[in-house]
Coordinates of C-alpha atoms and ligand atoms in Angstrom, one line a residue:
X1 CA 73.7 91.2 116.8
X2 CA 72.0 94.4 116.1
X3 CA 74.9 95.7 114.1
X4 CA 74.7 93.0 111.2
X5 CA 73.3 94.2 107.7
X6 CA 69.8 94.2 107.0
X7 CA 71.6 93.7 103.4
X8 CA 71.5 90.4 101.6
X9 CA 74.8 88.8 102.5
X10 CA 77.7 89.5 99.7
X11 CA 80.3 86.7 98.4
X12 CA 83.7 87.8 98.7
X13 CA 86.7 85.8 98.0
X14 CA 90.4 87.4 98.6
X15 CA 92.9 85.9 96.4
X16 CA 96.2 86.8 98.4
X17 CA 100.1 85.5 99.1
X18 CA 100.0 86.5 103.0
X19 CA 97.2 85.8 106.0
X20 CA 98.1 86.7 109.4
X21 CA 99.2 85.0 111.4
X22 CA 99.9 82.0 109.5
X23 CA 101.9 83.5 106.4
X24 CA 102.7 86.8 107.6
X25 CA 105.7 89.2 106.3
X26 CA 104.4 92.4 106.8
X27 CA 100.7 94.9 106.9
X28 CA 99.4 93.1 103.8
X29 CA 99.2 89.8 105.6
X30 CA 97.4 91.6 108.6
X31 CA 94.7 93.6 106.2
X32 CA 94.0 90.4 104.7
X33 CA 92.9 88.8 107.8
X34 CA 91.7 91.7 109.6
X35 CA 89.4 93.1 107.2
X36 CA 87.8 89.7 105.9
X37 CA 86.9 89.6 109.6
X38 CA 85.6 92.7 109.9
X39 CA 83.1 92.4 106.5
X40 CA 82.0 88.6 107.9
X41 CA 80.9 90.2 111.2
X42 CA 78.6 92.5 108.9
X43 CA 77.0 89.4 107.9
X44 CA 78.8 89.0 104.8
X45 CA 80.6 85.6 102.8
X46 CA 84.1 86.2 103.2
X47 CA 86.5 83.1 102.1
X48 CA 90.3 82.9 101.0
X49 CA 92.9 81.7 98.9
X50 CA 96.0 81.1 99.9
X51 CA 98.9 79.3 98.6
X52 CA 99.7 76.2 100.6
X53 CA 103.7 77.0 101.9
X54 CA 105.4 74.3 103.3
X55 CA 106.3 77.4 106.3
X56 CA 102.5 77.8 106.7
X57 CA 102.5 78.4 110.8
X58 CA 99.8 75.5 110.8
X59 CA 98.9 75.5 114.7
X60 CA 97.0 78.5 114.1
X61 CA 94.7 77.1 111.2
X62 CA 91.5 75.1 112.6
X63 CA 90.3 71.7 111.2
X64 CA 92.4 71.8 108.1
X65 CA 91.5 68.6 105.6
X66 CA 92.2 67.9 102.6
X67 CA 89.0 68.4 100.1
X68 CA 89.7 67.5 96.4
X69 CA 92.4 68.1 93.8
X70 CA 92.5 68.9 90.1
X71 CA 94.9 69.2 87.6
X72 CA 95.7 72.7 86.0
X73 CA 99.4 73.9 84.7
X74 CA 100.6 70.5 84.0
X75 CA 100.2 69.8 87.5
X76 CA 97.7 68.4 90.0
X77 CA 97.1 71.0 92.8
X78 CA 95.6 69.6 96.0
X79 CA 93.0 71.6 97.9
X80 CA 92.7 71.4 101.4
X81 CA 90.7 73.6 103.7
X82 CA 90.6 75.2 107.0
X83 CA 90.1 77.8 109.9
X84 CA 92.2 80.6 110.6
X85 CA 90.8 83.4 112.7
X86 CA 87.3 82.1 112.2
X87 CA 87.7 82.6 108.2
X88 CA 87.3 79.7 105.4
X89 CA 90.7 79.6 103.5
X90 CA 91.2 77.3 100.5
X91 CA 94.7 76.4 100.5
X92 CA 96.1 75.5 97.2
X93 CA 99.5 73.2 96.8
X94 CA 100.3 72.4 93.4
X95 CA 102.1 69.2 93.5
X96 CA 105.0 70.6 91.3
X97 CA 106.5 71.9 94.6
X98 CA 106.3 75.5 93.4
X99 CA 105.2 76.5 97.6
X100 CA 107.6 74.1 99.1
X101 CA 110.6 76.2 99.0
X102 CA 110.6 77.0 102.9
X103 CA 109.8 80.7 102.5
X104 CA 106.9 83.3 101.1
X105 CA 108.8 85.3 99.3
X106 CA 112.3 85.0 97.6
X107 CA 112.4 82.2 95.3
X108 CA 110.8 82.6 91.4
X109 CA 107.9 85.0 93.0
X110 CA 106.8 86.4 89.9
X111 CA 106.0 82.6 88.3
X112 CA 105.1 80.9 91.1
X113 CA 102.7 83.8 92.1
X114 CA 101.4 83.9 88.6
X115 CA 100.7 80.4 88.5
X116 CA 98.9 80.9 92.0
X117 CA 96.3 83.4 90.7
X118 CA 95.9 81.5 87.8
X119 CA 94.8 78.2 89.4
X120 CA 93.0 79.9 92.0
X121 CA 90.6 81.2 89.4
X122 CA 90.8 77.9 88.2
X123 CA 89.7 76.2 91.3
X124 CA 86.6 79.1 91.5
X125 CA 85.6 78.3 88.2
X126 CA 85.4 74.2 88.8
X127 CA 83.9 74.0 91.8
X128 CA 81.0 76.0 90.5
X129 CA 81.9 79.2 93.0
X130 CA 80.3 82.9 91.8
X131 CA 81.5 85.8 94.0
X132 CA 80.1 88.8 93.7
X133 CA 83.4 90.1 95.1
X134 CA 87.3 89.1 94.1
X135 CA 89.5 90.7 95.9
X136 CA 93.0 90.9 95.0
X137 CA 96.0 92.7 96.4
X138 CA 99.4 94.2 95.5
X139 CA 101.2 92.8 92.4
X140 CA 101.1 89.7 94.4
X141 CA 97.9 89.0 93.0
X142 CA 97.2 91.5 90.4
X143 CA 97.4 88.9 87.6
X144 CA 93.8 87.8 89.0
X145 CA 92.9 90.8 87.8
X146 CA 93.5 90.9 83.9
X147 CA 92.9 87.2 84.0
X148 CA 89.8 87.1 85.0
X149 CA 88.2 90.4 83.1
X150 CA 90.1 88.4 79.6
X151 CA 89.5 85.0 80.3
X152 CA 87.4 83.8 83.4
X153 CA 84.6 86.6 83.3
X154 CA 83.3 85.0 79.6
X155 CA 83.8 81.7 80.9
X156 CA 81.3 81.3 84.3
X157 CA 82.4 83.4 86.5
X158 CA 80.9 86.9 85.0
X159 CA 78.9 87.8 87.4
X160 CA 82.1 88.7 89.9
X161 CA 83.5 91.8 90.3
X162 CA 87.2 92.8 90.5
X163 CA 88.1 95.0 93.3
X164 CA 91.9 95.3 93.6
X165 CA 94.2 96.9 96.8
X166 CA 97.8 98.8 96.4
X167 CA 99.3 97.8 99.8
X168 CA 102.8 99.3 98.7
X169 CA 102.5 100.7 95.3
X170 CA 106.8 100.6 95.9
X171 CA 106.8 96.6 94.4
X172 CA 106.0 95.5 90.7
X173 CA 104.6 98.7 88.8
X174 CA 104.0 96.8 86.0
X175 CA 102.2 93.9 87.3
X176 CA 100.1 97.0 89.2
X177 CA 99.3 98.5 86.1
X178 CA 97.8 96.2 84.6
X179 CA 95.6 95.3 87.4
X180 CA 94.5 98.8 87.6
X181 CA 93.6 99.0 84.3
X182 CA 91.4 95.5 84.6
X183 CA 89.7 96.0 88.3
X184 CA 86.4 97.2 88.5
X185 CA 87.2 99.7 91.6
X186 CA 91.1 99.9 93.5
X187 CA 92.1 101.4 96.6
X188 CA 95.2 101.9 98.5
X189 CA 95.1 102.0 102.4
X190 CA 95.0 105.7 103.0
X191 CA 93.7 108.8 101.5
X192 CA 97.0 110.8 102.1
X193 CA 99.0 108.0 100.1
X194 CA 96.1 107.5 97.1
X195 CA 96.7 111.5 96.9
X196 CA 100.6 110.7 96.8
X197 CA 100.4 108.5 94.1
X198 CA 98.0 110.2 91.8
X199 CA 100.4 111.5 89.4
X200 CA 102.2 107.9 89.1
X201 CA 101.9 106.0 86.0
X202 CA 100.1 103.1 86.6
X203 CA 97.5 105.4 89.0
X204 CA 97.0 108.6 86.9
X205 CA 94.7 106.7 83.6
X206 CA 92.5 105.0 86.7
X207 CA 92.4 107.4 88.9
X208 CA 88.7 107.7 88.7
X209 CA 88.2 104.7 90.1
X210 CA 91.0 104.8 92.8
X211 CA 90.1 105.3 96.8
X212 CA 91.7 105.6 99.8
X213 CA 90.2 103.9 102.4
X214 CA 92.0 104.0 105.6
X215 CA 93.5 100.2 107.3
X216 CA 92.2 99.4 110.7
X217 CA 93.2 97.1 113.0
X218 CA 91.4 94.4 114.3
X219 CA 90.9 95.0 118.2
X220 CA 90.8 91.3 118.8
X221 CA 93.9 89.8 117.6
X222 CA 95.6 93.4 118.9
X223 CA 93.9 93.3 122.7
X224 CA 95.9 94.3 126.0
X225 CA 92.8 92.8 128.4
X226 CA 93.2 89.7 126.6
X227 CA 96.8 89.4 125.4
X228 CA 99.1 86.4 126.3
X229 CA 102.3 87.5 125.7
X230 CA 102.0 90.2 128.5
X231 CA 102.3 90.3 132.2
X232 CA 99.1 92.3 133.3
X233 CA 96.0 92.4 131.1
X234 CA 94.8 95.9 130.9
X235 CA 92.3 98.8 129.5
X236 CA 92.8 102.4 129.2
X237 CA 91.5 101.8 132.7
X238 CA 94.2 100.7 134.3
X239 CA 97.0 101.4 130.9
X240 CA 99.7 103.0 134.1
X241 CA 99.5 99.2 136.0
X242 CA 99.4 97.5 132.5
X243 CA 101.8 98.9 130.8
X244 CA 105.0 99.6 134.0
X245 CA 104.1 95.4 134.3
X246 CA 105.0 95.0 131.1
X247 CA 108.0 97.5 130.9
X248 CA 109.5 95.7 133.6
X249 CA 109.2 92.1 132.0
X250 CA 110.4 93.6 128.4
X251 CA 113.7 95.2 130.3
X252 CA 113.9 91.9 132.7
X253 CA 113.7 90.1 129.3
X254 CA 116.2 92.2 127.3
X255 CA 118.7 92.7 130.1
X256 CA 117.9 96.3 130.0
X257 CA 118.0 98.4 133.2
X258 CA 115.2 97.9 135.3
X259 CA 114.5 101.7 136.1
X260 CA 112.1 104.4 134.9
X261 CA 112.8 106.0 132.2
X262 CA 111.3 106.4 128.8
X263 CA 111.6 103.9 126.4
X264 CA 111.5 104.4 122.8
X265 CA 110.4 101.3 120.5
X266 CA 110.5 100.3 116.7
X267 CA 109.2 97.3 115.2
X268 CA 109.8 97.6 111.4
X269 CA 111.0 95.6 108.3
X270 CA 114.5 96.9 107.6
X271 CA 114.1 98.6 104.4
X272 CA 114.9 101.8 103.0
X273 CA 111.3 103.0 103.2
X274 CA 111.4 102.8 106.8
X275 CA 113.9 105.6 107.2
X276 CA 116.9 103.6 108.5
X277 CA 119.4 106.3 108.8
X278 CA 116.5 108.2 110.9
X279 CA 116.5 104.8 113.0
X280 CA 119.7 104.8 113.5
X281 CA 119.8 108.8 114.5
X282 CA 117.0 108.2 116.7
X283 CA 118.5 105.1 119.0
X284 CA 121.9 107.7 119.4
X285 CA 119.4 110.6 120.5
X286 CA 117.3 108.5 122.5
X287 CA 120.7 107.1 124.6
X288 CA 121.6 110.9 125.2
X289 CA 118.7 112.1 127.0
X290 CA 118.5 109.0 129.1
X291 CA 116.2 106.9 127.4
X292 CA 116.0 103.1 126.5
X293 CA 115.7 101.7 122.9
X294 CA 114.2 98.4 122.1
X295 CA 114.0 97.7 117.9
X296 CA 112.8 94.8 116.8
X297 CA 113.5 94.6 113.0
X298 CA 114.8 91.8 110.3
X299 CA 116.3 93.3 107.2
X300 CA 115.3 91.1 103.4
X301 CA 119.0 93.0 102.1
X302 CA 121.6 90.8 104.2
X303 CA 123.5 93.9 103.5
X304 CA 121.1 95.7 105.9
X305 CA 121.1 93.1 108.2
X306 CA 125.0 92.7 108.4
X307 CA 125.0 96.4 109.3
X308 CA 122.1 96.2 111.7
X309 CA 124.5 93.0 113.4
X310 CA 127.3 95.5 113.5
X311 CA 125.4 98.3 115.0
X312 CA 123.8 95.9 117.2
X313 CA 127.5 94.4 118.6
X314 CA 128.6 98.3 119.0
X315 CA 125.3 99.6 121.3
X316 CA 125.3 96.8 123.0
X317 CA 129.0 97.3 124.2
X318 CA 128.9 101.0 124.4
X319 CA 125.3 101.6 126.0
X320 CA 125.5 98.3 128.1
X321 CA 121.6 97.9 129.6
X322 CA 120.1 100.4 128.1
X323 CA 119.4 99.4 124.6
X324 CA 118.7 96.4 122.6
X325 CA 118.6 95.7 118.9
X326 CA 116.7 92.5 118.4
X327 CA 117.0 91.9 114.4
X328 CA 114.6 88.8 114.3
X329 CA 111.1 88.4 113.4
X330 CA 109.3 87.8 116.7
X331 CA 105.5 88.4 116.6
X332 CA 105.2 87.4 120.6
X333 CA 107.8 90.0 121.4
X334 CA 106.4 92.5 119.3
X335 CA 103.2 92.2 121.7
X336 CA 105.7 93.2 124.5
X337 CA 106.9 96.1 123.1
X338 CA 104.0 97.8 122.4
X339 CA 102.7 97.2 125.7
X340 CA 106.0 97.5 127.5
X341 CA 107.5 101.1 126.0
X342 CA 106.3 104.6 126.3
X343 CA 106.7 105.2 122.6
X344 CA 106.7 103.2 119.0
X345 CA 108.8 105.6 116.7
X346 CA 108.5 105.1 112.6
X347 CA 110.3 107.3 111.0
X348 CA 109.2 106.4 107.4
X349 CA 110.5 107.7 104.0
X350 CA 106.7 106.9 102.6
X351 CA 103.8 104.6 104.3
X352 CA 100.7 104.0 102.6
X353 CA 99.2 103.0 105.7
X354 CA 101.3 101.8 108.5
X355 CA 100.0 99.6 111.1
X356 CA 102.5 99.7 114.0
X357 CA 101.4 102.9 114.9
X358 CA 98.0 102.2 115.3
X359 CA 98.5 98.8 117.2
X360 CA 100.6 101.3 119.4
X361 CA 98.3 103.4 120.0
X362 CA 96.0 100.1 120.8
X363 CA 98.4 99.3 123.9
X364 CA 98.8 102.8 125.1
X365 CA 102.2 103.7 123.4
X366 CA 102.2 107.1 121.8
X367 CA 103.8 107.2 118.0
X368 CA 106.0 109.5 116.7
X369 CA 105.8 109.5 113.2
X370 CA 106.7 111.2 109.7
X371 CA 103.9 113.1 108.6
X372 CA 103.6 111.0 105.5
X373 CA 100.4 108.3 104.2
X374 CA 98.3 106.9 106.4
X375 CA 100.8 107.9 109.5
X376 CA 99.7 111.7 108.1
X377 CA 96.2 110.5 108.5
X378 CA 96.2 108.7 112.0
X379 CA 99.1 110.7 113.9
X380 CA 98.1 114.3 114.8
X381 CA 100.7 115.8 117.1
X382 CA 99.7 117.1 120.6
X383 CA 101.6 120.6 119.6
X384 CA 100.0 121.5 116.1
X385 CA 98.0 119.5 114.3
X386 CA 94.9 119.9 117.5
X387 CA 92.9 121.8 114.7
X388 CA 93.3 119.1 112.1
X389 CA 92.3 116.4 114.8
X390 CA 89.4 118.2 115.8
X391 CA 88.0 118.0 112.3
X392 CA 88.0 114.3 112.4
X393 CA 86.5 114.7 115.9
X394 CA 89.8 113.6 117.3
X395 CA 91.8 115.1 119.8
X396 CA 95.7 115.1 119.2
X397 CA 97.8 111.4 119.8
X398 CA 101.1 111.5 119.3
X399 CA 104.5 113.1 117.7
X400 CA 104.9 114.0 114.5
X401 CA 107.7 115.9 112.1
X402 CA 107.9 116.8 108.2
X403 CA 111.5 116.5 107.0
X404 CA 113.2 113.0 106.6
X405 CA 116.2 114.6 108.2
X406 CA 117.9 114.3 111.7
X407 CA 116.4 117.7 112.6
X408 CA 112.9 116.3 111.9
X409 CA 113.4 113.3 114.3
X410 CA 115.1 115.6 116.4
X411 CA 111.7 118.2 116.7
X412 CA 109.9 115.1 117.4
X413 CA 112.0 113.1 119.7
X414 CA 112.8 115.6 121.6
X415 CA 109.3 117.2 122.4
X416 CA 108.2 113.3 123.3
X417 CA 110.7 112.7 125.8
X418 CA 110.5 115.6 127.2
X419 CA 106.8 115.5 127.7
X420 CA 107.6 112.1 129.3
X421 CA 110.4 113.7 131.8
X422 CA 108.7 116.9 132.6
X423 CA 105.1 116.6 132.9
X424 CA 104.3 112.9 134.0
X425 CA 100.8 113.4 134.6
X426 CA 99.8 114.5 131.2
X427 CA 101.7 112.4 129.4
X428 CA 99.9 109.4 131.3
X429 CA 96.9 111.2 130.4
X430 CA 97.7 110.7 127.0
X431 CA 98.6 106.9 127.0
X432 CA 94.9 107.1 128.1
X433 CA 93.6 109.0 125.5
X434 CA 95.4 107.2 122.6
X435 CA 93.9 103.8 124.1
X436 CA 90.2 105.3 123.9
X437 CA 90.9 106.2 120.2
X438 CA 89.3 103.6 117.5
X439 CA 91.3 102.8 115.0
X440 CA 89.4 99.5 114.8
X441 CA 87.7 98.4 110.8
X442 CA 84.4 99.7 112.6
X443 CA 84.5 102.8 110.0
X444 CA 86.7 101.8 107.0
X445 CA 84.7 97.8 106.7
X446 CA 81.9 99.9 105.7
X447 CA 83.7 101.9 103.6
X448 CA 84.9 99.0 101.8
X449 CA 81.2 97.7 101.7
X450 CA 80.2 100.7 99.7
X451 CA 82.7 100.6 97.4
X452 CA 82.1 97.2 97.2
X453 CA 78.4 98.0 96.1
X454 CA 79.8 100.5 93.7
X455 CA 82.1 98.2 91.8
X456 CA 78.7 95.5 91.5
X457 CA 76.4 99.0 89.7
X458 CA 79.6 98.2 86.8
Ligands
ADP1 P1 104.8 97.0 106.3 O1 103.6 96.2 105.8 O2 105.4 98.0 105.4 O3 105.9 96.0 106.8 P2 103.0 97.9 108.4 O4 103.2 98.9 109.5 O5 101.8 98.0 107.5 O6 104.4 97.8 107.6 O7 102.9 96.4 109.1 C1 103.9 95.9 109.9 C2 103.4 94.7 110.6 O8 104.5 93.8 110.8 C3 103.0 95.1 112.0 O9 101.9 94.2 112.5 C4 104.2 94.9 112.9 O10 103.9 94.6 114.2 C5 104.8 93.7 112.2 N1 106.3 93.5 112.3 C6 107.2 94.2 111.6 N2 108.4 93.8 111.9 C7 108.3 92.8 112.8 C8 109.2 91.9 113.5 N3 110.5 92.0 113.3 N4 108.7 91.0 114.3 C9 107.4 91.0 114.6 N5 106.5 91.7 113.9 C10 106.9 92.6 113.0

């Protein structure tokens, strides 16, 4: 199309532990995927390397064969190759077993993901590949880093350039550190959250090479016309058809009550950073001005999931029909909830990008957010942040509060469902608005584009 570079097409090669939708845990396996597609429709060579799990969801990966194997690590890793949402992934399964341990995190990460980037470099060097571009993210893959500025750039590949991602700086500091101190450029997934880690150790020596560049979403995978797991397709055209369709099949399917009232949703991990006891605030204030809750949620700490299990047992007795705690991982439902509720809350302690509000926002759901990271930077609320909006030529989208206390959900909540009681036809106007919003990779692709560029005048 008209839109695709004039540029000479770059070689970029992410070296990564998740890919949506086929090894997804949480954002970082939807950036992977979603921005890869967004800088191969500029034109660009965009391939990855993924680890080959034995819980790889394989029915969404296209013409996978096996290629070729060699032996690296005492061990002969197998390469096979595929299709997954139009992208070239190199799968790597080192015959040791190391990936067949029925999860993607959990068991021996730090070795087994070590020996991962290790042999994917490995597997770029003998096969003759030269990137311009390897791109490597969280401490996941930060060894890719340091190995390849110390070992694999004097030994074939040294025409490549190292470009590393924090997705959650929260994970393996030390592993980050070093990465930072290797890469040729970094960037975490909003400016608000590169400016909230500036002072941190393993930022603060590189910060001059550090950007924030927004995450988008990619309107394809995330698409209410063309969505299977809801009732009606829709545009912001018809969102008020679209979305009481799929409010309907979400309470038909949750035994809620089928009637009209507002319906709060969360779709998180279960972690600390997502402001559980907010959650938990939040479901209780909802219930008492009428509302409906629907979480959908699975907690890593079985200690947070027992809990959840109790809470869950409790609400469901107490508020019979009128709130559900699903604490599964259900990427199907998830599509329902953000089509079938009025509003996607997340509450969190810290976000460096957050991507449930903007797929919200996608399906005509209005967030109400912490005013922290990347929610700070895609969540302007209706009642005071219109000036800040305008100067991103946006107008306001959602609910938003400062203080990670009850009276900051509260100030939110509360305006939100009011809106929602009191004056309908706005508030309709707004599910509207928030559709018409892009928070597609259309801007931040070519951001990374230009950085890219930048890291190659090293
Ligand atoms: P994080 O990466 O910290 O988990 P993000 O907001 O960046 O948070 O990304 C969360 C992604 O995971 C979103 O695509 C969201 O829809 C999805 N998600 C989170 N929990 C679940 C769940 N229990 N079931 C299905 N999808 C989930």
């Amino acid at each position: 199309s008209d839109s695709v570079a004039k540029e000479p097409p770059m070689h970029i090669v992410h070296i990564a532990v998740e890919m949506a939708p086929i090894a997804k845990v949480g954002g970082l396996g939807d950036v992977v995927t979603s921005l890869s597609r967004a800088v191969q429709d500029l034109g660009h060579n965009v391939e990855v390397i993924l680890p080959k799990y034995d819980c790889l969801n394989l029915s969404n990966v296209k013409d996978l064969h096996y290629q070729q194997s060699f032996m690296w690590g005492g061990t002969e890793i197998k390469v096979w190759f595929g299709k997954v949402e139009d992208l070239p992934v190199y799968f790597l399964e080192p015959q040791n077993g190391m990936f067949w341990v029925g999860c993607v995190y959990g068991k021996n990460d730090e070795s087994r993901f070590g020996f991962f980037c290790h042999s994917a470099l490995e597997f770029l060097l003998q096969k003759g590949s030269s990137p311009d571009i390897i791109h490597c993210h969280d401490w996941s893959s930060a060894p890719v880093a340091w190995l390849f500025k110390e070992q694999y750039a004097l030994n074939g590949l040294g025409n490549g350039r190292v470009v590393f991602t924090i997705h959650n700086l929260e994970f393996g500091a030390h592993h980050i550190g070093k990465a930072m101190a290797h890469c040729d450029k970094a960037t975490t997934v909003s400016d608000t959250y590169s400016k909230e880690v500036a002072g941190h150790g393993a930022i603060a020596p590189q910060f001059f090479k550090f950007h924030g560049i927004r995450n988008g979403i990619d309107p394809d995978i995330w698409d209410p016309y063309t969505d299977n797991f809801i009732p009606v397709h829709y545009t912001s055209e018809n969102v008020l058809e679209g979305k009481s369709a799929a409010k309907r099949a979400l309470q038909q399917k949750l035994g809620l009550q089928q009637t009209d009232t507002p319906i709060v949703g969360i779709i998180s991990r279960l972690t600390v950073q997502k402001g559980i006891h907010l959650i938990k605030h939040a479901i209780y204030r909802t219930l008492e001005r009428n509302g409906q809750v629907v979480l959908l949620g699975s907690a890593p700490d079985p200690r947070i999931q027992g809990d959840f299990t109790n809470l869950a047992s409790q609400l469901h007795g107490e508020y019979h029909g009128r709130v559900k705690l699903c604490l599964t991982y259900d990427e199907p439902l998830s599509h329902l909830i953000y089509a079938g509720t009025d509003f996607i809350l997340v509450p969190s302690i810290f976000e460096p990008c957050g991507l449930t509000q903007l797929i919200a926002m996608r399906y005509g759901s209005i967030p109400i957010v912490r005013k922290t990271g990347g929610l700070y930077d895609t969540v302007f609320d209706v009642d005071t942040d219109k000036d800040r909006a305008q100067a991103q030529g946006l107008e306001p989208n959602g609910f938003s509060f400062e203080g990670a206390d009850i009276s900051g959900v509260d100030y939110a909540l509360d305006r939100a469902i009011t809106t929602f009681y009191d004056a309908r036809d706005w508030f309709n106007s707004l599910c509207k608005r928030v559709m018409d919003q892009d928070w597609s990779w259309n801007r931040p692709a070519l951001d990374y584009m230009e950085l890219y560029h930048s890291a190659r005048k090293n």
